[in-house]
Tab-separated table of C-alpha atoms and ligand atoms in Angstrom:
chain	number	residue	atom	x	y	z
A	257	MET	CA	-35.935	104.527	-313.296
A	258	VAL	CA	-39.482	103.466	-312.542
A	259	GLY	CA	-40.277	100.001	-313.799
A	260	MET	CA	-36.673	98.938	-314.276
A	261	THR	CA	-37.147	96.422	-311.519
A	262	THR	CA	-40.033	94.013	-311.680
A	263	PRO	CA	-41.949	93.906	-308.419
A	264	GLN	CA	-42.185	90.548	-306.752
A	265	THR	CA	-45.319	89.010	-308.204
A	266	PRO	CA	-48.289	89.606	-305.918
A	267	TYR	CA	-49.503	86.063	-305.542
A	268	PRO	CA	-51.757	84.549	-302.932
A	269	TYR	CA	-48.854	84.016	-300.595
A	270	ASP	CA	-50.082	83.449	-297.109
A	271	ALA	CA	-46.753	83.350	-295.316
A	272	PRO	CA	-46.977	79.783	-294.010
A	273	ALA	CA	-43.906	79.895	-291.776
A	274	SER	CA	-44.990	83.238	-290.234
A	275	LYS	CA	-48.470	81.795	-289.700
A	276	ALA	CA	-47.046	78.788	-287.907
A	277	LEU	CA	-44.889	81.007	-285.684
A	278	LEU	CA	-47.824	83.311	-284.957
A	279	SER	CA	-49.847	80.382	-283.752
A	280	ARG	CA	-47.003	79.271	-281.465
A	281	ALA	CA	-46.563	82.874	-280.323
A	282	THR	CA	-50.213	83.506	-279.473
A	283	ALA	CA	-50.145	80.489	-277.150
A	284	VAL	CA	-47.443	82.064	-274.992
A	285	THR	CA	-47.644	85.844	-275.636
A	286	PRO	CA	-50.733	88.102	-275.747
A	287	GLY	CA	-51.598	88.640	-279.397
A	288	GLY	CA	-48.403	86.808	-280.297
A	289	VAL	CA	-46.342	90.002	-280.261
A	290	ASN	CA	-44.231	92.023	-277.870
A	291	SER	CA	-45.448	95.416	-279.083
A	292	PRO	CA	-49.078	95.770	-280.225
A	293	VAL	CA	-48.778	97.407	-283.658
A	294	ARG	CA	-46.600	94.508	-284.833
A	295	ALA	CA	-49.687	92.268	-284.817
A	296	PHE	CA	-51.081	93.863	-288.029
A	297	ARG	CA	-54.529	94.043	-286.396
A	298	ALA	CA	-55.347	97.390	-288.041
A	299	ALA	CA	-53.802	96.715	-291.431
A	300	GLY	CA	-54.919	93.079	-291.535
A	301	GLY	CA	-53.075	89.944	-292.601
A	302	THR	CA	-50.332	87.894	-291.030
A	303	PRO	CA	-47.452	89.757	-289.414
A	304	ARG	CA	-44.217	88.603	-291.010
A	305	PHE	CA	-41.757	86.986	-288.646
A	306	MET	CA	-38.339	88.083	-289.807
A	307	ALA	CA	-35.348	85.812	-289.982
A	308	SER	CA	-32.694	88.323	-290.998
A	309	ALA	CA	-32.054	91.837	-292.225
A	310	SER	CA	-29.391	93.468	-294.333
A	311	GLY	CA	-29.090	96.995	-295.748
A	312	PRO	CA	-32.597	98.094	-296.850
A	313	TYR	CA	-34.040	94.560	-296.807
A	314	LEU	CA	-35.817	92.250	-294.397
A	315	THR	CA	-36.136	88.518	-295.068
A	316	ASP	CA	-38.990	86.619	-293.492
A	317	VAL	CA	-38.993	83.044	-292.212
A	318	ASP	CA	-40.375	81.835	-295.545
A	319	GLY	CA	-37.367	83.364	-297.292
A	320	ARG	CA	-39.304	86.227	-298.874
A	321	GLU	CA	-37.509	89.577	-299.134
A	322	TYR	CA	-39.027	92.989	-298.386
A	323	VAL	CA	-37.816	96.536	-298.846
A	324	ASP	CA	-38.018	97.790	-295.260
A	325	LEU	CA	-39.806	101.122	-294.800
A	326	VAL	CA	-40.077	100.723	-291.026
A	327	CYS	CA	-36.380	100.500	-290.168
A	328	SER	CA	-37.227	99.155	-286.715
A	329	TRP	CA	-39.394	102.289	-286.245
A	330	GLY	CA	-36.432	104.569	-286.821
A	331	PRO	CA	-33.197	103.230	-285.342
A	332	MET	CA	-31.804	101.594	-288.502
A	333	ILE	CA	-30.868	104.905	-290.092
A	334	LEU	CA	-27.721	103.420	-291.668
A	335	GLY	CA	-29.548	100.292	-292.819
A	336	HIS	CA	-29.508	96.833	-291.266
A	337	THR	CA	-26.269	95.225	-290.095
A	338	HIS	CA	-24.177	98.182	-291.226
A	339	PRO	CA	-20.528	97.012	-291.347
A	340	ASP	CA	-19.177	99.740	-289.028
A	341	VAL	CA	-21.884	99.208	-286.430
A	342	LEU	CA	-21.466	95.451	-286.682
A	343	ALA	CA	-17.715	95.786	-286.109
A	344	ALA	CA	-18.286	98.044	-283.088
A	345	VAL	CA	-20.797	95.611	-281.597
A	346	GLN	CA	-18.569	92.596	-282.211
A	347	GLY	CA	-15.625	94.447	-280.685
A	348	ALA	CA	-17.649	95.420	-277.631
A	349	VAL	CA	-19.273	92.077	-277.019
A	350	LEU	CA	-15.908	90.311	-276.915
A	351	LYS	CA	-14.955	92.572	-274.011
A	352	GLY	CA	-17.948	91.676	-271.835
A	353	PHE	CA	-21.714	92.032	-271.966
A	354	SER	CA	-22.504	94.233	-268.984
A	355	TYR	CA	-20.269	95.514	-266.207
A	356	GLY	CA	-22.611	97.194	-263.749
A	357	THR	CA	-19.924	99.875	-263.434
A	358	PRO	CA	-19.221	103.005	-265.449
A	359	SER	CA	-17.360	102.474	-268.743
A	360	GLU	CA	-15.784	104.624	-271.434
A	361	ASN	CA	-18.429	104.041	-274.151
A	362	GLU	CA	-21.040	105.735	-271.967
A	363	VAL	CA	-18.895	108.840	-271.695
A	364	ALA	CA	-18.224	108.893	-275.436
A	365	LEU	CA	-21.913	108.482	-276.316
A	366	ALA	CA	-22.920	111.234	-273.885
A	367	GLU	CA	-20.211	113.499	-275.355
A	368	GLU	CA	-21.479	112.808	-278.872
A	369	ILE	CA	-25.061	113.763	-277.913
A	370	VAL	CA	-23.972	116.880	-276.029
A	371	ALA	CA	-21.802	117.942	-278.978
A	372	ARG	CA	-24.675	117.564	-281.434
A	373	VAL	CA	-27.557	119.211	-279.565
A	374	ALA	CA	-26.364	122.582	-278.288
A	375	PRO	CA	-28.857	123.136	-275.427
A	376	VAL	CA	-28.104	119.701	-273.946
A	377	GLU	CA	-25.402	120.177	-271.313
A	378	GLN	CA	-25.775	116.846	-269.559
A	379	VAL	CA	-27.475	113.567	-270.323
A	380	ARG	CA	-28.274	110.401	-268.497
A	381	LEU	CA	-28.474	107.150	-270.418
A	382	VAL	CA	-31.391	104.749	-270.047
A	383	SER	CA	-32.569	101.728	-272.041
A	384	SER	CA	-35.789	102.875	-273.743
A	385	GLY	CA	-37.582	106.002	-274.875
A	386	THR	CA	-40.290	105.249	-272.331
A	387	GLU	CA	-37.743	105.396	-269.530
A	388	ALA	CA	-36.361	108.636	-270.938
A	389	THR	CA	-39.705	110.477	-270.928
A	390	MET	CA	-40.745	108.980	-267.597
A	391	SER	CA	-37.486	110.143	-266.019
A	392	ALA	CA	-37.599	113.579	-267.661
A	393	LEU	CA	-41.060	114.090	-266.159
A	394	ARG	CA	-39.823	113.050	-262.742
A	395	VAL	CA	-36.916	115.496	-262.924
A	396	ALA	CA	-39.249	118.269	-264.066
A	397	ARG	CA	-41.587	117.578	-261.169
A	398	GLY	CA	-38.675	117.415	-258.737
A	399	PHE	CA	-37.191	120.648	-260.049
A	400	THR	CA	-40.417	122.668	-260.039
A	401	GLY	CA	-42.084	121.048	-257.029
A	402	ARG	CA	-45.270	120.842	-259.107
A	403	SER	CA	-47.143	117.765	-260.299
A	404	ALA	CA	-49.323	118.515	-263.346
A	405	VAL	CA	-48.058	117.972	-266.882
A	406	VAL	CA	-49.387	119.085	-270.244
A	407	LYS	CA	-49.266	116.792	-273.254
A	408	PHE	CA	-50.825	117.034	-276.689
A	409	ALA	CA	-53.422	114.733	-278.202
A	410	GLY	CA	-51.801	112.429	-280.736
A	411	CYS	CA	-48.320	112.719	-279.243
A	412	TYR	CA	-46.835	109.456	-278.018
A	413	HIS	CA	-44.148	109.453	-275.370
A	414	GLY	CA	-43.861	105.746	-274.637
A	415	HIS	CA	-46.136	103.826	-272.296
A	416	VAL	CA	-45.636	106.051	-269.252
A	417	ASP	CA	-48.828	105.977	-267.141
A	418	ALA	CA	-49.211	109.749	-267.002
A	419	LEU	CA	-48.663	110.094	-270.754
A	420	LEU	CA	-50.985	107.390	-272.076
A	421	ALA	CA	-53.872	109.754	-272.704
A	422	SER	CA	-54.704	110.433	-276.385
A	423	ALA	CA	-51.338	109.003	-277.265
A	424	GLY	CA	-51.382	108.530	-281.022
A	425	SER	CA	-50.473	105.603	-283.241
A	426	GLY	CA	-50.686	102.503	-281.074
A	427	LEU	CA	-53.831	103.664	-279.352
A	428	ALA	CA	-55.260	105.277	-282.482
A	429	THR	CA	-54.714	102.036	-284.325
A	430	PHE	CA	-56.782	100.246	-281.716
A	431	ALA	CA	-59.260	103.104	-281.285
A	432	LEU	CA	-58.557	103.220	-277.565
A	433	PRO	CA	-58.867	106.747	-276.212
A	434	ASP	CA	-56.706	105.778	-273.245
A	435	SER	CA	-55.231	102.685	-271.706
A	436	ALA	CA	-56.970	100.624	-269.039
A	437	GLY	CA	-54.855	100.128	-265.947
A	438	VAL	CA	-53.788	103.756	-265.638
A	439	PRO	CA	-55.033	105.041	-262.269
A	440	ALA	CA	-57.169	108.171	-262.349
A	441	SER	CA	-54.729	109.679	-259.859
A	442	SER	CA	-51.983	109.368	-262.431
A	443	ALA	CA	-53.901	110.435	-265.545
A	444	GLY	CA	-55.562	113.140	-263.424
A	445	GLU	CA	-52.292	115.048	-263.293
A	446	THR	CA	-52.171	115.119	-267.095
A	447	ILE	CA	-53.775	117.898	-269.095
A	448	VAL	CA	-54.289	116.892	-272.736
A	449	LEU	CA	-54.510	119.740	-275.242
A	450	PRO	CA	-55.027	119.853	-279.007
A	451	TYR	CA	-51.736	120.136	-280.889
A	452	ASN	CA	-50.866	123.385	-282.695
A	453	ASP	CA	-53.493	125.298	-280.691
A	454	VAL	CA	-51.906	128.295	-278.928
A	455	PRO	CA	-55.189	129.681	-277.477
A	456	ALA	CA	-55.912	126.291	-275.833
A	457	LEU	CA	-52.400	126.310	-274.365
A	458	GLU	CA	-52.808	129.837	-273.013
A	459	ALA	CA	-56.206	129.010	-271.546
A	460	ALA	CA	-54.866	125.901	-269.766
A	461	PHE	CA	-51.991	127.873	-268.284
A	462	ALA	CA	-54.268	130.750	-267.263
A	463	GLU	CA	-56.263	128.271	-265.188
A	464	HIS	CA	-53.659	125.724	-264.013
A	465	GLY	CA	-50.303	127.461	-264.614
A	466	HIS	CA	-49.262	127.483	-260.971
A	467	ARG	CA	-49.417	123.676	-260.742
A	468	ILE	CA	-47.957	122.710	-264.129
A	469	ALA	CA	-44.454	121.238	-263.871
A	470	ALA	CA	-43.873	120.809	-267.585
A	471	VAL	CA	-45.187	120.709	-271.098
A	472	ILE	CA	-43.992	117.635	-272.966
A	473	THR	CA	-44.280	117.576	-276.728
A	474	GLU	CA	-42.929	115.549	-279.602
A	475	ALA	CA	-40.400	117.930	-281.194
A	476	SER	CA	-42.257	117.332	-284.453
A	477	PRO	CA	-44.995	114.762	-283.906
A	478	GLY	CA	-44.562	111.508	-285.792
A	479	ASN	CA	-46.813	109.177	-283.853
A	480	MET	CA	-50.120	110.301	-285.380
A	481	GLY	CA	-48.466	110.367	-288.771
A	482	ILE	CA	-46.216	113.348	-289.445
A	483	VAL	CA	-47.787	116.535	-288.077
A	484	PRO	CA	-45.076	119.206	-287.781
A	485	PRO	CA	-45.502	122.213	-285.509
A	486	LEU	CA	-47.022	125.177	-287.337
A	487	PRO	CA	-44.632	128.148	-287.589
A	488	GLY	CA	-44.371	129.754	-284.152
A	489	PHE	CA	-45.950	126.887	-282.195
A	490	THR	CA	-42.735	125.673	-280.548
A	491	GLN	CA	-41.851	129.292	-279.725
A	492	ALA	CA	-45.290	129.715	-278.138
A	493	LEU	CA	-44.643	126.647	-275.971
A	494	ARG	CA	-41.403	128.229	-274.820
A	495	ARG	CA	-42.998	131.632	-274.164
A	496	VAL	CA	-45.949	130.294	-272.165
A	497	THR	CA	-43.954	127.792	-270.087
A	498	THR	CA	-41.321	130.407	-269.228
A	499	ALA	CA	-44.012	132.895	-268.207
A	500	HIS	CA	-45.472	130.360	-265.752
A	501	GLY	CA	-42.265	128.812	-264.426
A	502	ALA	CA	-42.920	125.452	-266.095
A	503	LEU	CA	-40.334	123.422	-268.002
A	504	LEU	CA	-40.498	122.541	-271.694
A	505	ILE	CA	-39.581	118.954	-272.560
A	506	SER	CA	-38.897	118.229	-276.211
A	507	ASP	CA	-39.338	114.527	-276.970
A	508	GLU	CA	-36.885	113.776	-279.773
A	509	VAL	CA	-36.963	110.001	-279.361
A	510	MET	CA	-38.161	109.674	-282.970
A	511	THR	CA	-36.782	112.859	-284.561
A	512	GLY	CA	-33.446	112.946	-282.700
A	513	PHE	CA	-30.443	112.451	-285.014
A	514	ARG	CA	-32.869	111.553	-287.831
A	515	CYS	CA	-34.374	114.878	-288.979
A	516	SER	CA	-30.863	116.311	-288.947
A	517	ALA	CA	-27.534	115.729	-287.169
A	518	SER	CA	-29.082	117.482	-284.163
A	519	GLY	CA	-32.649	116.311	-284.697
A	520	TRP	CA	-35.673	118.539	-285.060
A	521	TYR	CA	-33.891	121.165	-282.976
A	522	GLY	CA	-31.286	121.377	-285.748
A	523	LEU	CA	-34.007	122.163	-288.284
A	524	GLU	CA	-36.155	124.565	-286.287
A	525	GLY	CA	-33.915	125.945	-283.548
A	526	PRO	CA	-32.390	127.961	-282.068
A	527	TYR	CA	-35.470	129.794	-280.812
A	528	ALA	CA	-35.516	133.483	-279.940
A	529	GLY	CA	-37.162	132.698	-276.597
A	530	GLY	CA	-34.568	130.054	-275.724
A	531	PRO	CA	-34.361	126.280	-276.198
A	532	PRO	CA	-36.421	123.582	-274.492
A	533	ASP	CA	-35.168	122.779	-270.969
A	534	LEU	CA	-35.043	119.013	-271.378
A	535	PHE	CA	-34.789	116.656	-274.348
A	536	THR	CA	-35.417	112.944	-274.672
A	537	PHE	CA	-33.694	110.667	-277.182
A	538	GLY	CA	-33.893	107.028	-278.218
A	539	LYS	CA	-34.274	105.033	-281.445
A	540	VAL	CA	-31.353	106.247	-283.676
A	541	MET	CA	-28.998	106.789	-280.732
A	542	GLY	CA	-29.214	103.092	-279.845
A	543	GLY	CA	-28.451	101.905	-283.373
A	544	GLY	CA	-30.960	99.055	-282.929
A	545	PHE	CA	-29.935	98.210	-279.367
A	546	PRO	CA	-31.649	99.305	-276.140
A	547	ALA	CA	-30.149	102.730	-275.476
A	548	ALA	CA	-31.958	106.022	-274.889
A	549	ALA	CA	-31.264	109.220	-272.979
A	550	PHE	CA	-32.711	112.323	-271.425
A	551	GLY	CA	-30.811	115.523	-270.845
A	552	GLY	CA	-30.742	119.283	-270.940
A	553	ARG	CA	-29.859	122.156	-268.631
A	554	ALA	CA	-27.136	121.217	-266.165
A	555	ASP	CA	-28.918	122.882	-263.219
A	556	ILE	CA	-31.993	120.735	-263.847
A	557	MET	CA	-30.027	117.534	-264.417
A	558	ALA	CA	-28.254	118.222	-261.103
A	559	MET	CA	-31.535	117.208	-259.449
A	560	LEU	CA	-30.715	113.575	-260.262
A	561	ALA	CA	-29.245	111.152	-257.753
A	562	PRO	CA	-26.460	110.876	-256.685
A	563	ASP	CA	-26.076	114.692	-256.914
A	564	GLY	CA	-29.679	115.517	-256.099
A	565	PRO	CA	-32.891	114.130	-254.588
A	566	VAL	CA	-34.591	112.734	-257.730
A	567	TYR	CA	-34.001	108.986	-257.913
A	568	GLN	CA	-33.425	107.277	-261.240
A	569	ALA	CA	-31.416	104.143	-262.039
A	570	GLY	CA	-31.039	101.137	-264.344
A	571	THR	CA	-29.273	97.767	-264.170
A	572	LEU	CA	-28.464	97.872	-267.886
A	573	SER	CA	-28.286	101.665	-268.336
A	574	GLY	CA	-25.261	102.558	-270.476
A	575	ASN	CA	-24.767	98.915	-271.466
A	576	PRO	CA	-21.376	98.599	-273.184
A	577	VAL	CA	-22.696	96.783	-276.263
A	578	ALA	CA	-25.682	99.107	-276.734
A	579	THR	CA	-23.558	102.211	-276.299
A	580	ALA	CA	-20.983	100.883	-278.789
A	581	ALA	CA	-23.784	100.397	-281.338
A	582	GLY	CA	-25.230	103.839	-280.629
A	583	LEU	CA	-21.888	105.558	-280.856
A	584	ALA	CA	-20.951	103.827	-284.126
A	585	THR	CA	-24.361	104.737	-285.549
A	586	LEU	CA	-24.097	108.417	-284.599
A	587	LYS	CA	-20.519	108.578	-285.922
A	588	GLY	CA	-21.810	107.033	-289.138
A	589	CYS	CA	-24.500	109.707	-289.510
A	590	THR	CA	-22.446	111.948	-291.771
A	591	PRO	CA	-23.767	114.836	-293.910
A	592	GLN	CA	-23.800	112.375	-296.854
A	593	VAL	CA	-26.099	110.084	-294.868
A	594	TYR	CA	-28.561	112.909	-294.207
A	595	ASP	CA	-28.401	113.895	-297.895
A	596	ARG	CA	-29.191	110.342	-298.948
A	597	LEU	CA	-32.153	110.145	-296.526
A	598	GLN	CA	-33.567	113.269	-298.164
A	599	VAL	CA	-33.137	111.878	-301.672
A	600	VAL	CA	-34.676	108.509	-300.808
A	601	SER	CA	-37.622	109.895	-298.883
A	602	ALA	CA	-38.369	112.505	-301.540
A	603	ALA	CA	-38.235	109.860	-304.276
A	604	ILE	CA	-40.637	107.552	-302.437
A	605	ALA	CA	-42.985	110.245	-301.123
A	606	ASP	CA	-43.211	112.082	-304.448
A	607	ALA	CA	-43.738	108.928	-306.504
A	608	THR	CA	-46.396	107.663	-304.094
A	609	SER	CA	-48.222	110.960	-304.226
A	610	GLU	CA	-48.056	111.060	-308.043
A	611	GLU	CA	-49.410	107.540	-308.342
A	612	LEU	CA	-52.256	108.229	-305.897
A	613	SER	CA	-53.083	111.459	-307.776
A	614	ARG	CA	-53.098	109.601	-311.084
A	615	HIS	CA	-55.826	107.398	-309.604
A	616	GLY	CA	-57.694	110.374	-308.132
A	617	ILE	CA	-57.173	109.085	-304.575
A	618	PRO	CA	-57.508	111.811	-301.921
A	619	HIS	CA	-54.296	112.035	-299.892
A	620	VAL	CA	-51.801	114.415	-298.370
A	621	VAL	CA	-48.061	113.869	-297.838
A	622	GLN	CA	-46.599	115.490	-294.716
A	623	ARG	CA	-42.887	115.813	-294.036
A	624	ALA	CA	-40.469	116.637	-291.241
A	625	GLY	CA	-37.001	116.568	-292.727
A	626	SER	CA	-36.615	113.113	-294.254
A	627	MET	CA	-39.496	111.729	-292.195
A	628	PHE	CA	-42.823	111.579	-294.001
A	629	SER	CA	-46.226	109.993	-293.868
A	630	ILE	CA	-49.250	109.861	-296.114
A	631	PHE	CA	-52.772	110.532	-294.908
A	632	PHE	CA	-55.609	109.229	-297.050
A	633	ARG	CA	-57.678	112.399	-296.799
A	634	GLU	CA	-58.033	115.816	-298.381
A	635	GLY	CA	-56.199	118.748	-296.786
A	636	ALA	CA	-53.291	119.326	-294.415
A	637	VAL	CA	-53.295	117.658	-291.003
A	638	THR	CA	-52.417	119.925	-288.079
A	639	ASN	CA	-53.775	117.945	-285.125
A	640	TYR	CA	-54.985	114.562	-283.936
A	641	ASP	CA	-58.664	115.046	-284.835
A	642	GLU	CA	-57.659	115.778	-288.413
A	643	ALA	CA	-55.256	112.824	-288.430
A	644	ARG	CA	-58.083	110.528	-287.391
A	645	ALA	CA	-60.343	111.885	-290.137
A	646	GLN	CA	-58.628	109.775	-292.792
A	647	GLN	CA	-59.660	106.714	-294.795
A	648	VAL	CA	-58.065	103.957	-292.751
A	649	PRO	CA	-59.462	101.185	-295.026
A	650	ALA	CA	-57.742	102.873	-297.984
A	651	PHE	CA	-54.449	102.669	-296.165
A	652	SER	CA	-55.050	98.998	-295.356
A	653	ALA	CA	-55.680	98.160	-299.013
A	654	PHE	CA	-52.526	100.050	-299.974
A	655	PHE	CA	-50.495	98.365	-297.244
A	656	GLN	CA	-51.632	94.855	-298.203
A	657	SER	CA	-50.797	95.362	-301.844
A	658	MET	CA	-47.353	96.774	-301.069
A	659	LEU	CA	-46.652	93.900	-298.682
A	660	SER	CA	-47.667	91.332	-301.287
A	661	GLN	CA	-45.208	92.996	-303.680
A	662	GLY	CA	-42.349	92.863	-301.207
A	663	VAL	CA	-42.510	96.299	-299.567
A	664	HIS	CA	-42.873	96.363	-295.778
A	665	LEU	CA	-44.654	99.560	-294.719
A	666	PRO	CA	-45.533	100.434	-291.138
A	667	PRO	CA	-48.739	98.458	-290.483
A	668	SER	CA	-50.796	101.472	-289.424
A	669	ALA	CA	-52.190	104.593	-291.084
A	670	PHE	CA	-50.905	106.592	-288.118
A	671	GLU	CA	-47.206	105.904	-288.519
A	672	CYS	CA	-44.299	107.575	-290.217
A	673	TRP	CA	-42.468	105.787	-293.066
A	674	PHE	CA	-38.780	105.381	-292.256
A	675	VAL	CA	-35.961	105.112	-294.771
A	676	SER	CA	-32.245	104.503	-294.353
A	677	ALA	CA	-29.072	105.597	-296.099
A	678	ALA	CA	-28.736	101.982	-297.278
A	679	HIS	CA	-31.836	102.372	-299.469
A	680	ASP	CA	-30.004	102.369	-302.787
A	681	ASP	CA	-31.581	103.008	-306.173
A	682	ALA	CA	-32.445	99.321	-306.584
A	683	ALA	CA	-34.415	99.309	-303.320
A	684	VAL	CA	-36.142	102.589	-304.178
A	685	ASP	CA	-37.038	101.259	-307.634
A	686	ARG	CA	-38.653	98.214	-306.066
A	687	VAL	CA	-40.859	100.481	-303.983
A	688	LEU	CA	-41.785	102.626	-306.983
A	689	ALA	CA	-42.530	99.599	-309.114
A	690	ALA	CA	-45.075	98.398	-306.544
A	691	LEU	CA	-47.038	101.656	-306.464
A	692	PRO	CA	-49.362	101.259	-309.484
A	693	LEU	CA	-50.898	98.025	-308.210
A	694	ALA	CA	-51.159	99.412	-304.679
A	695	ALA	CA	-52.994	102.505	-305.938
A	696	ARG	CA	-55.298	100.255	-307.924
A	697	ALA	CA	-55.989	98.242	-304.753
A	698	VAL	CA	-57.092	101.462	-303.030
A	699	THR	CA	-59.426	102.316	-305.902
A	700	ASP	CA	-60.871	98.812	-305.766
A	701	SER	CA	-61.415	99.164	-302.014
A	702	PHE	CA	-63.418	102.372	-302.609
A	703	ALA	CA	-65.516	100.590	-305.231
A	704	ALA	CA	-66.122	97.657	-302.901
A	705	SER	CA	-67.260	99.878	-300.032
A	706	SER	CA	-69.573	102.141	-302.044
B	201	LIG	C1	-40.802	105.501	-279.791
B	201	LIG	C2	-41.088	106.716	-278.988
B	201	LIG	C3	-41.063	106.712	-277.574
B	201	LIG	C4	-40.899	105.442	-276.786
B	201	LIG	O1	-39.669	104.836	-276.980
B	201	LIG	P1	-39.515	103.269	-276.594
B	201	LIG	O2	-38.067	103.013	-276.801
B	201	LIG	O3	-40.415	102.529	-277.525
B	201	LIG	O4	-39.941	103.126	-275.182
B	201	LIG	C5	-41.199	107.910	-276.919
B	201	LIG	N1	-41.398	109.065	-277.589
B	201	LIG	C6	-41.454	109.099	-278.931
B	201	LIG	C7	-41.649	110.414	-279.624
B	201	LIG	C8	-41.331	107.932	-279.671
B	201	LIG	O5	-41.437	107.986	-281.008
């Protein structure tokens, strides 16, 4: 199959229409973007302003087409403008944009989530993953009456003040250890531990256990590249938190409904020591619209207003259009869809690895279900320090070459590559056809820097 499709010729294309938009954008928006990694600062070059998207493809404002390996950072699991999701959105939007009252779609989406993830008895819908983790922390603090939280270096949980310490991709990309503007009082309640390190966890709990409300972890981290939990690590989190009366929050905003029909929990659970107490979801469950959720044990969720004393609210929470998109997307996530994701990601990951090996380029592919990322370094990555010990310039050279050949990778060495069920053989072939030149670009970058 390789080579059947000619890659788009890598020519000195400097994206004139994107350049013009970027210059307009930087005048009115910091960095010209509404989320930092989109600016391509780490990978270099001009971020492409997209004009449209369909199936596995993005088309930029100059009319150039790209195979999309970002998939809006995860949500577009069925591909762009999937007919069933489009029909659901069009149907919903004709019936009103936002009611500010409860509506049936919200119930149906909550039922779908509860049906898929066994330990989740109740959920509340919000509009972003950030809101989900922020609210889950508040509930955990309200429930336990404690204020400290444990997070792991390299895990990203949205831009929640208390969780912006050593928070992976966005910050790693910009080499910021933490964000400015987070008060010490807020970050001071956060204990950051190395991922996959049970002794460090036990030591932190031995010292601070009585004041720790919760441990929050990415179910299988994807925001420092893919760094799955080592066997037994999630169980250790459960054991230690239970022993100290702290809650365990599993952040499945990225992995939820992507790794499997019930997310990472569906791959690794159920756990002998019991499931996490709370889960957070986003990305896939919104189908490309702003919808996210947090949920878990009913007795903990009962802490939320109006039943309990923990306040949480949202003008657009459970928006009828967003919930229609999310519901149609989850309904569309059939076993065949998950099978296709596996096939596509294996084809791309394996071919990339083979091509890099052929050129003698040090790298390691790491996977979590159909999610994968490639680190330009020797040896498995089990934590953030190891993730950072990679050849970022090698990734940049690879990224630039792929982009010039019409393949849109995540513009950071610390991000997962996302595929969709709409990535057909033609789209996969285009990616594979671009690999030889991209590997050569990496080799050239080594030569240039030595
Ligand atoms: C993307 C992400 C978030 C934040 O979600 P937003 O919708 O961007 O606020 C939180 N946690 C994880 C694991 C994520 O990948």
